[in-house]
Coordinates of C-alpha atoms in Angstrom, one line a residue:
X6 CA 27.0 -18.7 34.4
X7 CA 27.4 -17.7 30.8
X8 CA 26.9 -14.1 29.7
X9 CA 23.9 -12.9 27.7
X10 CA 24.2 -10.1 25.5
X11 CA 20.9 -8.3 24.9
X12 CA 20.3 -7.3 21.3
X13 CA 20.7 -3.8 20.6
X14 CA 17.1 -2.3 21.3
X15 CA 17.6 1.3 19.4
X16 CA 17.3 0.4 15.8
X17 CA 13.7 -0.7 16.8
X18 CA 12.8 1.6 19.4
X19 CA 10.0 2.9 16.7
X20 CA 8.5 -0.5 16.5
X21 CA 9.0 -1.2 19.8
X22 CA 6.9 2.2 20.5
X23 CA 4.1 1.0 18.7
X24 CA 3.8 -2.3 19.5
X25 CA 3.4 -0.3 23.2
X26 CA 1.1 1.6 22.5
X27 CA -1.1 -0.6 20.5
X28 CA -0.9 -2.8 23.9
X29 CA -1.8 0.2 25.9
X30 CA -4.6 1.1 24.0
X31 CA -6.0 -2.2 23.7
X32 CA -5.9 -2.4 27.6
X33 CA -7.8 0.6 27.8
X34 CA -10.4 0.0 25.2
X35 CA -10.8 -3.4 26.9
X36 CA -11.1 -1.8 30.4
X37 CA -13.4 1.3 29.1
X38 CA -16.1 -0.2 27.3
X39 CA -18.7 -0.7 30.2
X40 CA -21.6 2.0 29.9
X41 CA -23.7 1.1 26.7
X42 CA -23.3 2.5 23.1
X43 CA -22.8 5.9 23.8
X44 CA -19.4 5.0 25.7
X45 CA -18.4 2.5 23.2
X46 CA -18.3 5.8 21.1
X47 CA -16.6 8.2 23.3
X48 CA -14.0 5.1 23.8
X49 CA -13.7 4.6 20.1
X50 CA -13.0 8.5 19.3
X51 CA -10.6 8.7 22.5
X52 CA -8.6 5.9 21.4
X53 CA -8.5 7.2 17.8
X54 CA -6.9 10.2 18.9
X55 CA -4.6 8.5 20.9
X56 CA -3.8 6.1 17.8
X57 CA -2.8 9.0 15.8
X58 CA -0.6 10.3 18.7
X59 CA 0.9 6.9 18.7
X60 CA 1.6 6.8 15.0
X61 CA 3.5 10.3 15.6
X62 CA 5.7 9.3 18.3
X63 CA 6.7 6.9 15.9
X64 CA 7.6 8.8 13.4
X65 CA 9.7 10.9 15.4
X66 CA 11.5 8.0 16.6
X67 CA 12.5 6.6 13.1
X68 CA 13.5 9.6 12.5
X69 CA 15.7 9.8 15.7
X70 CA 16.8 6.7 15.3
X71 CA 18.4 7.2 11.6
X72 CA 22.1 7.0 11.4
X73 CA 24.6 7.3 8.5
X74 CA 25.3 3.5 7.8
X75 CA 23.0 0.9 8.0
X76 CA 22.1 -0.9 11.5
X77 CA 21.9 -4.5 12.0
X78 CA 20.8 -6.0 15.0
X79 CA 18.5 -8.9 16.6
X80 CA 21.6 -11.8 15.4
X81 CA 21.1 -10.1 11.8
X82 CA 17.2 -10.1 11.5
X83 CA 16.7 -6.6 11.6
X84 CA 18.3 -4.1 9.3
X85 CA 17.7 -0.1 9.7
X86 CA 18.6 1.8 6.4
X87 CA 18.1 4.6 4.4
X88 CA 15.6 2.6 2.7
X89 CA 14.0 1.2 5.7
X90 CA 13.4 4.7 7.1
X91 CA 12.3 6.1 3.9
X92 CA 10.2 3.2 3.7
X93 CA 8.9 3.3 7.4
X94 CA 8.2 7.4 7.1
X95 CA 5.5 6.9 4.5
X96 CA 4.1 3.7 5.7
X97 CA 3.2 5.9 8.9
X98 CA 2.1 8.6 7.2
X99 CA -0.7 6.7 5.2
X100 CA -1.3 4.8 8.0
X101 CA -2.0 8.2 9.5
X102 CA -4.3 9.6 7.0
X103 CA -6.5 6.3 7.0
X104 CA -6.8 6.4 10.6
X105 CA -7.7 10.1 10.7
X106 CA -10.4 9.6 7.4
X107 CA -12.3 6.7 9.1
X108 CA -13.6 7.5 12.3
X109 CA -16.6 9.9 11.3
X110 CA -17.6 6.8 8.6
X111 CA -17.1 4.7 11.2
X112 CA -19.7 6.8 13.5
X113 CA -22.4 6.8 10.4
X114 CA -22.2 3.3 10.2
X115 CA -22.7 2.8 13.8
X116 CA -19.5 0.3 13.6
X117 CA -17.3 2.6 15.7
X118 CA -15.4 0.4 18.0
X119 CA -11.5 0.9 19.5
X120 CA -10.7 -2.6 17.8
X121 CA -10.7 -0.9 14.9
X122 CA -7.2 1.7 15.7
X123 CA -5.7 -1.0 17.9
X124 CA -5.7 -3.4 14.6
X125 CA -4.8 -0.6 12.3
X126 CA -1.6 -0.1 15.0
X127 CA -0.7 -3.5 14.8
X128 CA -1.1 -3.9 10.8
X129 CA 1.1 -0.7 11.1
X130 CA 3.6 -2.6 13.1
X131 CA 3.7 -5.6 11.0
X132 CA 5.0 -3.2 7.8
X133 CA 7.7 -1.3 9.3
X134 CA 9.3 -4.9 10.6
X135 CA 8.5 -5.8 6.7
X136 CA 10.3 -3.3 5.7
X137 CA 13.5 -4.1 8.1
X138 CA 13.7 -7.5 7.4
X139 CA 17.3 -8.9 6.9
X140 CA 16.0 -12.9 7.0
X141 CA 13.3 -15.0 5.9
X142 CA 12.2 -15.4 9.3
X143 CA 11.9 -11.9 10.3
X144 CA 10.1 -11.3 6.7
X145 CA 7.5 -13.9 7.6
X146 CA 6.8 -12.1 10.9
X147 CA 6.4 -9.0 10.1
X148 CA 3.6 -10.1 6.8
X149 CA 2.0 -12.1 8.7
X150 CA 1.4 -9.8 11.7
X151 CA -0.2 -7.4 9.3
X152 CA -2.5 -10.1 7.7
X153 CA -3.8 -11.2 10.5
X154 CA -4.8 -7.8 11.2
X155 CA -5.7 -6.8 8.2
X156 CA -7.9 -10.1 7.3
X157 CA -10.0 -8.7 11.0
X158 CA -10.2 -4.9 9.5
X159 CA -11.4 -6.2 6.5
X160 CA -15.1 -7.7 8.0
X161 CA -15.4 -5.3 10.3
X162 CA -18.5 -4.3 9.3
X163 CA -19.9 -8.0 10.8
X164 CA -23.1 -7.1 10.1
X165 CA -22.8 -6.9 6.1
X166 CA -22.8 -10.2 4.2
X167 CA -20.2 -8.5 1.9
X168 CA -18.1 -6.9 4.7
X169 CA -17.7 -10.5 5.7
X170 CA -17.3 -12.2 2.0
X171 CA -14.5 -9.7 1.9
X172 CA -13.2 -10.7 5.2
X173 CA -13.2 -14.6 4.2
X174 CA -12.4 -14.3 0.9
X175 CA -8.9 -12.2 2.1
X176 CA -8.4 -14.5 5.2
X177 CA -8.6 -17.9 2.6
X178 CA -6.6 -17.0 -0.2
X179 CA -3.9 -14.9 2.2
X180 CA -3.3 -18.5 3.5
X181 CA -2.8 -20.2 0.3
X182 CA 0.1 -16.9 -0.6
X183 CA 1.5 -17.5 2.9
X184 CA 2.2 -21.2 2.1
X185 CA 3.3 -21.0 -1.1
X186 CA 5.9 -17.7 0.9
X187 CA 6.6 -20.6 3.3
X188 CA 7.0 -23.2 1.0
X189 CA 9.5 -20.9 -1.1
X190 CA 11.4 -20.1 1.8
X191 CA 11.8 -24.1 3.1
X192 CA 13.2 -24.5 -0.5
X193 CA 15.9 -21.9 0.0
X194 CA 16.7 -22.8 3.4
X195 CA 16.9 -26.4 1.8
X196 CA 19.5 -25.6 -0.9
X197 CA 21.4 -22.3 1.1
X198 CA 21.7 -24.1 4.7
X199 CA 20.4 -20.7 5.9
X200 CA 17.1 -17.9 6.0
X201 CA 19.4 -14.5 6.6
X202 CA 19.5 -12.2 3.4
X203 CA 23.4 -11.4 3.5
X204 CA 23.9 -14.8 3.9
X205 CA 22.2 -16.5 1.0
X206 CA 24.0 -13.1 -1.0
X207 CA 26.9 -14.5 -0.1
X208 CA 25.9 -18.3 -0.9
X209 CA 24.8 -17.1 -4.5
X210 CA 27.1 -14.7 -5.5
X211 CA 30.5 -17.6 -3.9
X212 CA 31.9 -19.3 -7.0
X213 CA 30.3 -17.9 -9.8
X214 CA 28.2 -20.8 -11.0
X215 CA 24.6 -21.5 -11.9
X216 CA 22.7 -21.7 -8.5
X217 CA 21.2 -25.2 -7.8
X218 CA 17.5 -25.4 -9.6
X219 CA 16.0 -25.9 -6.2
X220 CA 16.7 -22.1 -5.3
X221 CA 15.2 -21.0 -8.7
X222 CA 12.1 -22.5 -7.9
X223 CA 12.0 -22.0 -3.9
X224 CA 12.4 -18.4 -5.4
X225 CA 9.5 -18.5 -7.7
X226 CA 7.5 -19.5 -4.7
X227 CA 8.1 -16.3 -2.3
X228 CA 7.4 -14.3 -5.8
X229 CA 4.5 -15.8 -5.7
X230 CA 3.5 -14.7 -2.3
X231 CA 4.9 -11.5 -2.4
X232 CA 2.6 -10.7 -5.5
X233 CA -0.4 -12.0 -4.0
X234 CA 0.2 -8.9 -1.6
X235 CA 0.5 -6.3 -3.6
X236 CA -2.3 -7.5 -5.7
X237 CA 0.0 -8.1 -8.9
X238 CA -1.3 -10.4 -11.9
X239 CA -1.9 -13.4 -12.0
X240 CA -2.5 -13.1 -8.1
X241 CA -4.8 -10.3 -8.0
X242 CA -8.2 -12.2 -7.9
X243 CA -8.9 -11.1 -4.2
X244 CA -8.7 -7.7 -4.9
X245 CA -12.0 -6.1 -7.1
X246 CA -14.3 -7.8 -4.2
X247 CA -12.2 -7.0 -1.2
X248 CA -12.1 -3.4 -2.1
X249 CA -15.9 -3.6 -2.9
X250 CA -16.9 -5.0 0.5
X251 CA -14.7 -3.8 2.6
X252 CA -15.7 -0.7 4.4
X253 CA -14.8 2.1 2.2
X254 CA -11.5 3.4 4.9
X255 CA -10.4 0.3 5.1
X256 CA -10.3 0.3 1.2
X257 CA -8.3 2.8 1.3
X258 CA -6.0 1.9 4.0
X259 CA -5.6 -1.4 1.8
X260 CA -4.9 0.3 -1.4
X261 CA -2.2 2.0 -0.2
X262 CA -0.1 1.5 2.8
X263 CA 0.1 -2.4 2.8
X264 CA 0.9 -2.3 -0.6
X265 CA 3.6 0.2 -0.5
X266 CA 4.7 -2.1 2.3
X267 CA 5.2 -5.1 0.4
X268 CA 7.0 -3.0 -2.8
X269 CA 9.2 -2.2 0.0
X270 CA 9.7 -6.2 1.2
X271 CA 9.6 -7.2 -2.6
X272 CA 12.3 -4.4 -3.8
X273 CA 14.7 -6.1 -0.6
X274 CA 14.2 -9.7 -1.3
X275 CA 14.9 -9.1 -5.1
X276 CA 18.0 -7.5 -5.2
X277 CA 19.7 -7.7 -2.0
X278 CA 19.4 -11.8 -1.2
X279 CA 18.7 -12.4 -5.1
X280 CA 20.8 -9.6 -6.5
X281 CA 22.8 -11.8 -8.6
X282 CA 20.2 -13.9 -9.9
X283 CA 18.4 -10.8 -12.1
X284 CA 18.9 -12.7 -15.1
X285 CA 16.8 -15.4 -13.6
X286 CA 13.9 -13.3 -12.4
X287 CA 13.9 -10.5 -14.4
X288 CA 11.7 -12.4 -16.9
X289 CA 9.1 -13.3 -14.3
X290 CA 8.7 -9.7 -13.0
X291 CA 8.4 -8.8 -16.8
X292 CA 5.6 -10.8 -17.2
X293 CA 3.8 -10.0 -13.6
X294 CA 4.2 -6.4 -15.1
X295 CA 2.9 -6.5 -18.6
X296 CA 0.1 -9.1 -17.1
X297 CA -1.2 -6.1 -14.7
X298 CA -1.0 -3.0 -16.3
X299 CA -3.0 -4.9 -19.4
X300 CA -5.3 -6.5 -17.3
X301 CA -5.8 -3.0 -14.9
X302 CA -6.3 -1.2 -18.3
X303 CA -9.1 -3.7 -19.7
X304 CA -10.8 -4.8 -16.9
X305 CA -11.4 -1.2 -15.2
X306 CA -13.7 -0.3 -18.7
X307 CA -16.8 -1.9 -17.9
X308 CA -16.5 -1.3 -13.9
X309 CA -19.8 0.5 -12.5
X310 CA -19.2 0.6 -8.8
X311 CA -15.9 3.2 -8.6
X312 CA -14.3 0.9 -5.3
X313 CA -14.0 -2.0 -7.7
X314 CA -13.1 0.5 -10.6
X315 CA -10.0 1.5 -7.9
X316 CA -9.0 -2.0 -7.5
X317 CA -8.5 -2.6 -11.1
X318 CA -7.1 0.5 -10.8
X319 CA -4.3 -0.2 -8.3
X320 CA -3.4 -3.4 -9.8
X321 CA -2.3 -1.1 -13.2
X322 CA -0.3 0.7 -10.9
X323 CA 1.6 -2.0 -9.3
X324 CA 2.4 -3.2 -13.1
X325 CA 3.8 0.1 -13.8
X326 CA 6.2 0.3 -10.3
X327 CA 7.5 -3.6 -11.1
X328 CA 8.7 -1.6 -14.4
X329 CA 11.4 -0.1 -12.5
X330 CA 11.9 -3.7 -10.3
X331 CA 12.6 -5.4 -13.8
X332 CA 14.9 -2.7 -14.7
X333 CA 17.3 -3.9 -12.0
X334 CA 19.3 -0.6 -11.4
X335 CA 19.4 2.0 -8.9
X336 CA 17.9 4.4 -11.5
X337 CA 15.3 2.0 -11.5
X338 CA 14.7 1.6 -7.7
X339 CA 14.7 5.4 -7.4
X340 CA 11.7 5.9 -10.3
X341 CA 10.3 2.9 -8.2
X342 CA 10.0 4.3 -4.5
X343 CA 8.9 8.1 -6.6
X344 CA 6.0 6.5 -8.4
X345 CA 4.8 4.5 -5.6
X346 CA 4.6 7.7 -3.1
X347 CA 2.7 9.4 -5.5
X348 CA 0.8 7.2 -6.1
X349 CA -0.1 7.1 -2.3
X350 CA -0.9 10.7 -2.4
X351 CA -3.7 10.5 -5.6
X352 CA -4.7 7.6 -4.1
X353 CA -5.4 8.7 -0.5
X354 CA -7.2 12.2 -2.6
X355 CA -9.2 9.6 -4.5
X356 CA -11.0 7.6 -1.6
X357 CA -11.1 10.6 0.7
X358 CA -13.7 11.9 -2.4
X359 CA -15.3 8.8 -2.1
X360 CA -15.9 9.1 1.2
X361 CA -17.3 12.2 1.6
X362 CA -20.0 10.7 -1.3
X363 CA -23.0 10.6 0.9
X364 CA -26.6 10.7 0.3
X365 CA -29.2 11.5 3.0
X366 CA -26.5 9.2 5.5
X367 CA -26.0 6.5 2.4
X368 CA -23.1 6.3 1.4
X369 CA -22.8 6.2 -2.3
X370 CA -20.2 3.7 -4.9
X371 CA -21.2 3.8 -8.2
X372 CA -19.9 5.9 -10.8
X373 CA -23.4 7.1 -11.6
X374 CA -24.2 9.1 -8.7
X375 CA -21.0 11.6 -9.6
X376 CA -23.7 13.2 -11.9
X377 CA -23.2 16.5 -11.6
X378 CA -21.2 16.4 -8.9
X379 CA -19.1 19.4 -10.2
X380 CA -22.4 21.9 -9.7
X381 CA -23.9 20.7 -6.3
X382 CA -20.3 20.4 -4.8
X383 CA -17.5 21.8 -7.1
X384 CA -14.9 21.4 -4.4
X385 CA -14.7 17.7 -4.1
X386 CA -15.4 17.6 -8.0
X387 CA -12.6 20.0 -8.8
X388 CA -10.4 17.5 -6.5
X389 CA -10.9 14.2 -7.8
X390 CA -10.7 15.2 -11.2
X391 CA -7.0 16.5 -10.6
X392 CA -6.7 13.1 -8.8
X393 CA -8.3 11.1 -11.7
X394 CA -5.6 13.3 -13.8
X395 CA -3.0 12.8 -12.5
X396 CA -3.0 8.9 -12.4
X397 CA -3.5 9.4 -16.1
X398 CA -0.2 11.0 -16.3
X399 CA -1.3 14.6 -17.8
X400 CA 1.4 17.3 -17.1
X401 CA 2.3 19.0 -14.9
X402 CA 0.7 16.7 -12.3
X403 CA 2.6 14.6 -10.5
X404 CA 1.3 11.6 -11.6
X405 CA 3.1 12.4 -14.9
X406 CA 6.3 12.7 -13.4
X407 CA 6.2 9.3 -11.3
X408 CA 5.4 7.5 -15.3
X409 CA 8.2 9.6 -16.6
X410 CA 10.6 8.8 -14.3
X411 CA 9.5 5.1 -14.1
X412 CA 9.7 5.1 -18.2
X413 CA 12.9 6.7 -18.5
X414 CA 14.3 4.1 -15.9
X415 CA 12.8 1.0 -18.8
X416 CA 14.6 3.2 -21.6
X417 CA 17.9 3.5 -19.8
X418 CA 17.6 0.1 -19.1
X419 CA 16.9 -0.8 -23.0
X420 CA 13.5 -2.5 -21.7
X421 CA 11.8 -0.8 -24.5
X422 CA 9.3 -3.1 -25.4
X423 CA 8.0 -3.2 -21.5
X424 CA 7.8 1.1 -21.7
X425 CA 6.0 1.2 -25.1
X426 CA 3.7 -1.4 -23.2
X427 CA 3.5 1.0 -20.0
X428 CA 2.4 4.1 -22.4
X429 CA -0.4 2.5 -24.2
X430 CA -1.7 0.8 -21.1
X431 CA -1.6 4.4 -20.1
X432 CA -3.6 5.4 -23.2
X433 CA -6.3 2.8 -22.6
X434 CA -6.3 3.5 -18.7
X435 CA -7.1 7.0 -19.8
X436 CA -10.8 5.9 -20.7
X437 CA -12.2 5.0 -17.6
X438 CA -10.6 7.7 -15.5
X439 CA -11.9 10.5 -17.9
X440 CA -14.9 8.7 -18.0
X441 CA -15.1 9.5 -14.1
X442 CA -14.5 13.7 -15.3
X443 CA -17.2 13.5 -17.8
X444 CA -19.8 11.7 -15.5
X445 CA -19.2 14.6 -13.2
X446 CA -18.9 17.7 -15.3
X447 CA -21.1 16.9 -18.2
X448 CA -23.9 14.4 -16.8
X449 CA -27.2 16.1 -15.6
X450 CA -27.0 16.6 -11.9
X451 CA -28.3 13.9 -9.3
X452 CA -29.5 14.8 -6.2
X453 CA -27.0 16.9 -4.4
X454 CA -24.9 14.9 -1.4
X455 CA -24.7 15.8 1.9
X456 CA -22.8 18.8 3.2
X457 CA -21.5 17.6 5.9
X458 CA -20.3 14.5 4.8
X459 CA -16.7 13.7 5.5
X460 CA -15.0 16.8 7.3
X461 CA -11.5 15.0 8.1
X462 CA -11.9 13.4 4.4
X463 CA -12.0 16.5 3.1
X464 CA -8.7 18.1 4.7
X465 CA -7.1 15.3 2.8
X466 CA -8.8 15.9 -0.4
X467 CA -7.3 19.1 -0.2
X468 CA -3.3 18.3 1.0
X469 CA -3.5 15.4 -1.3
X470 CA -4.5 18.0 -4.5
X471 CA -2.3 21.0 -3.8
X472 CA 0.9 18.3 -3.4
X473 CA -0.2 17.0 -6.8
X474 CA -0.2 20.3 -8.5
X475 CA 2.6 22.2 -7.1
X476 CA 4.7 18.6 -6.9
X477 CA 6.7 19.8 -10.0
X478 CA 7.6 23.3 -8.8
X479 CA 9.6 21.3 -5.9
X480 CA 10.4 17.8 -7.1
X481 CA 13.9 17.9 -5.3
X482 CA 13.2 16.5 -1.8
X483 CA 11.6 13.4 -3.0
X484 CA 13.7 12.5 -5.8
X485 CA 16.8 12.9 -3.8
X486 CA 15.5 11.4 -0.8
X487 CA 14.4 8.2 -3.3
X488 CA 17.8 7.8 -4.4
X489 CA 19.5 7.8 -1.6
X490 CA 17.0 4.9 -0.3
X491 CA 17.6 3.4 -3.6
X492 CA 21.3 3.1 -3.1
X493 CA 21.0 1.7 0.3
X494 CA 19.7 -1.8 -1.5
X495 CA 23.0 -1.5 -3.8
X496 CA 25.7 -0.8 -1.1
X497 CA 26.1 2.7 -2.2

C-alpha cells in the first residue's frame, strides 16, 4: 500500500479555524431557530457574538502561526508570508468591525437573522485563502468562495426591490469577471503547461525571450477580473447601485475588506507570477489608474444620496493605490499596503457615521439631511468631517500621509505624469467631500436624528477618528510592518 503524506495543516490552521466555526455556527443557528421571531433574534445576537469570538481566535492563530521564511504547503497552493499575515491581520479586523456595526441595524430593520454572521464568516474565509494563494487554482477558490457569499449578503434585505437589484445585479456581472478570471487562466495554463505562481515565474523569467502572445492576453483576462473586484475603471459599473441598495453594513463591509482582499490577490498575481512581464502590464494598470481616480473625481460631484457618493468614492481610491502597483517597486508596494489600511480606517469612520444617521427609526442617505448635523449632534459631525478630511489628504491626517507616500513612490519611480494626475484628482475630489463639511456646519439644521441610533457604530466612529489624528505622531509600526510585507513579494 503506498504511503500518503498529509499536507502540512499549520500554515492554515487560521483558515481552517474559521471555516470551523462558521460550520459550527451554522449548525446551531439551523438547530435554534424554532420559537417565533423573538428567538430568531436572541439566535441572531448569540451567534453574532460568537462570530466575533470566531474572527479573534483567528487572529490569534495567524499570528501564532507566523514564522521567519515563508511557508508553502497543500503541493504548493498555499503560501504563508509576511505579506499574507499582514494581509490576513487587517482583513479580520475589518471583517470584525462590520460584523460588530451591523447587528443593531440589523434589529431596526427587522432583518436580523444568524445567516447573516455565518456568511460574513465564510466571505471572511474566502479572503484570507485569497490572500495565500500560490496557484491559479487556489486563487479561484478562495474569490469565489467569497462571491458567493457576498452576492447572498448583498440582497439580504429580500424584502426591498433594491436590496435585491443589488443582489442580482452583483451575482450577474460577478459571473461575467469570473469567466473572463477563468478564461485568463485556461490561456496561461495553455501557453505555461501549468496554474502554480512559482512555476509560471520560472516559465517567464527561463530564457530571456518575449513570452508567447497567448500569455499576454490570458493575462489581460485575469486583469480583467481582478479589477471587476476591486471596483477599478472600466469595471466599476456594479458598484454606485450595489452600495446604494445594499443594506448600509453590508456597504460598508464591501467597501472595504473585500476590496483590500483583492489589492492583496492583485499585488501577488502581478509581481510574483508576472514579475518579469512589468513592461507588458505596467501600461494597462496605468490606464485602470488614471481611468478611476478621473472618473471617482467627476462622477462623485453631482451624487445626492452619500452611499452612492462613497462608491464613486472608493473607486478614486483604488485608482490612487494601483499608483503604487504601476510603480513596480518595493517602495511602491510598501506606499501601496499603507494607503490602502488607511484607507480602511476613514472608511470604516465614514459608514459607521452613516449608520448612526437615523430619523424617528428611518434610516437616512442623502447628503441633505446632514443639515446641521454639527448643532443637533456635534460628535458624529466633528467625526466625519475629520474622516471626509482626511480622504482629501489635508495634513496632519492620515489620509495625507497614505497620498504622500503613494506619490512619492510615482516620483521615485519617474511616473510623474500619473502623480501630477493623482494630485489634481485630489483637488477635484476635494469638492464633494467639503461639500459634505459645509452641508453640515453651515446648512440650517434639519430635524435632529435619533440619540440612540447606532451605539456599536459609534465606538468606531470614535477609534477610527483618534487613529486618524494621532496616526502621524506614531507612523512607525505601520510603515515598517508595510515594508516588510512588501519585500516578502520581492524575495527580500
Amino acid at each position: 500500500m503506498a504511503d500518503v503524506n498529509l499536507p502540512d495543516l499549520t500554515p492554515a490552521m487560521p483558515e481552517i479555524l474559521l471555516a470551523v466555526a462558521a460550520m459550527g455556527l451554522l449548525m446551531l443557528g439551523a438547530f435554534s431557530r424554532d420559537g417565533g421571531e423573538a428567538a430568531a433574534l436572541r439566535v441572531s445576537r448569540q451567534v453574532a457574538m460568537l462570530g466575533l469570538v470566531a474572527l479573534g481566535v483567528t487572529l490569534a492563530a495567524v499570528l501564532m502561526v507566523a514564522k521567519p521564511s515563508a511557508a508553502v504547503t497543500f503541493e504548493g497552493m498555499f503560501i504563508l508570508d509576511d505579506f499574507a499575515i499582514f494581509m490576513k491581520l487587517f482583513v479580520l479586523v475589518g471583517a470584525a468591525l462590520s460584523l460588530f456595526m451591523a447587528q443593531s441595524y440589523l434589529e431596526l430593520h427587522r432583518i436580523a437573522r444568524f445567516e447573516f454572521t455565518v456568511l460574513l464568516l465564510l466571505a471572511t474565509l474566502g479572503m484570507l485563502l485569497m490572500v495565500s494563494a500560490n496557484d491559479f487554482l487556489g486563487l479561484y477558490l478562495g474569490l469565489e468562495m467569497q462571491s458567493l457569499a457576498l452576492y447572498v449578503i448583498a440582497a439580504f434585505h429580500r424584502d426591498d426591490v433594491r436590496s435585491n437589484e443589488a443582489g442580482l445585479k452583483y451575482f450577474v456581472l460577478g459571473a461575467l469577471a469570473s469567466g473572463l478570471l477563468l478564461y485568463g487562466t485556461s490561456l496561461i495554463y495553455g501557453y505555461t503547461g501549468t496554474t502554480s505562481f512559482a512555476a509560471i515565474a520560472d516559465t517567464l523569467h527561463g530564457d530571456g525571450a518575449l513570452p508567447p502572445a497567448g500569455v499576454i492576453v490570458g493575462l489581460v483576462f485575469v486583469m480583467a477580473g481582478l479589477a471587476f473586484k476591486i471596483s477599478a475603471v472600466p469595471f466599476h459599473m456594479w458598484t454606485p447601485d450595489v452600495y446604494e441598495g445594499a443594506p448600509t453594513p453590508v456597504t460598508a463591509f464591501f467597501s472595504v475588506t473585500p476590496k483590500l482582499a483583492a489589492i492583496g490577490l492583485l499585488l501577488r498575481v502581478m509581481l510574483e507570477p508576472f514579475g518579469s512581464l512589468f513592461g507588458q502590464w505596467q501600461q494597462i494598470v496605468i490606464f485602470i489608474s488614471v481611468a478611476s481616480m478621473v472618473l471617482g473625481a467627476f462622477a462623485a460631484i453631482s451624487q445626492t444620496n452619500i452611499k452612492r457618493l462613497m462608491a464613486y468614492s472608493s473607486i478614486g481610491h483604488v485608482g490612487y493605490a494601483l499608483i503604487g502597483l504601476a510603480v513596480g517597486t518595493r517602495e511602491g508596494v510598501t506606499a501601496v499596503l499603507i494607503y490602502m489600511v488607511i484607507y480602511i480606517v476613514m472608511n470604516l469612520g465614514a459608514f459607521a457615521c452613516i449608520l448612526c444617521m437615523r430619523r424617528r427609526g428611518q434610516m437616512l442617505v442623502n447628503i441633505s439631511d446632514l443639515a446641521g448635523l454639527s448643532k443637533t449632534s456635534p460628535a458624529i459631525a466633528l467625526g466625519l468631517a475629520i474622516f471626509m478630511f482626511s480622504m482629501v489628504g489635508i495634513p496632519p491626517l492620515a489620509g495625507f500621509f497614505g497620498k504622500l507616500y503613494i506619490f512619492l513612490a510615482a516620483i521615485k519611480g519617474e511616473l510623474f505624469t500619473l502623480a501630477i494626475i493623482g494630485v489634481l484628482s485630489s483637488v477635484v475630489a476635494a469638492y464633494y467631500y467639503l461639500r459634505i463639511v459645509k452641508v453640515m456646519y453651515f446648512d440650517e439644521a434639519a430635524e435632529p436624528i435619533d440619540r440612540d441610533a447606532g451605539r456599536e457604530a459609534k465606538w468606531v466612529i470614535l477609534g477610527s477618528a483618534l487613529l486618524i489624528v494621532i496616526f502621524f505622531l506614531i507612523p512607525g509600526p505601520l510603515v515598517s510592518s508595510a515594508s516588510t510585507a512588501a519585500a516578502a513579494l520581492f524575495g527580500s
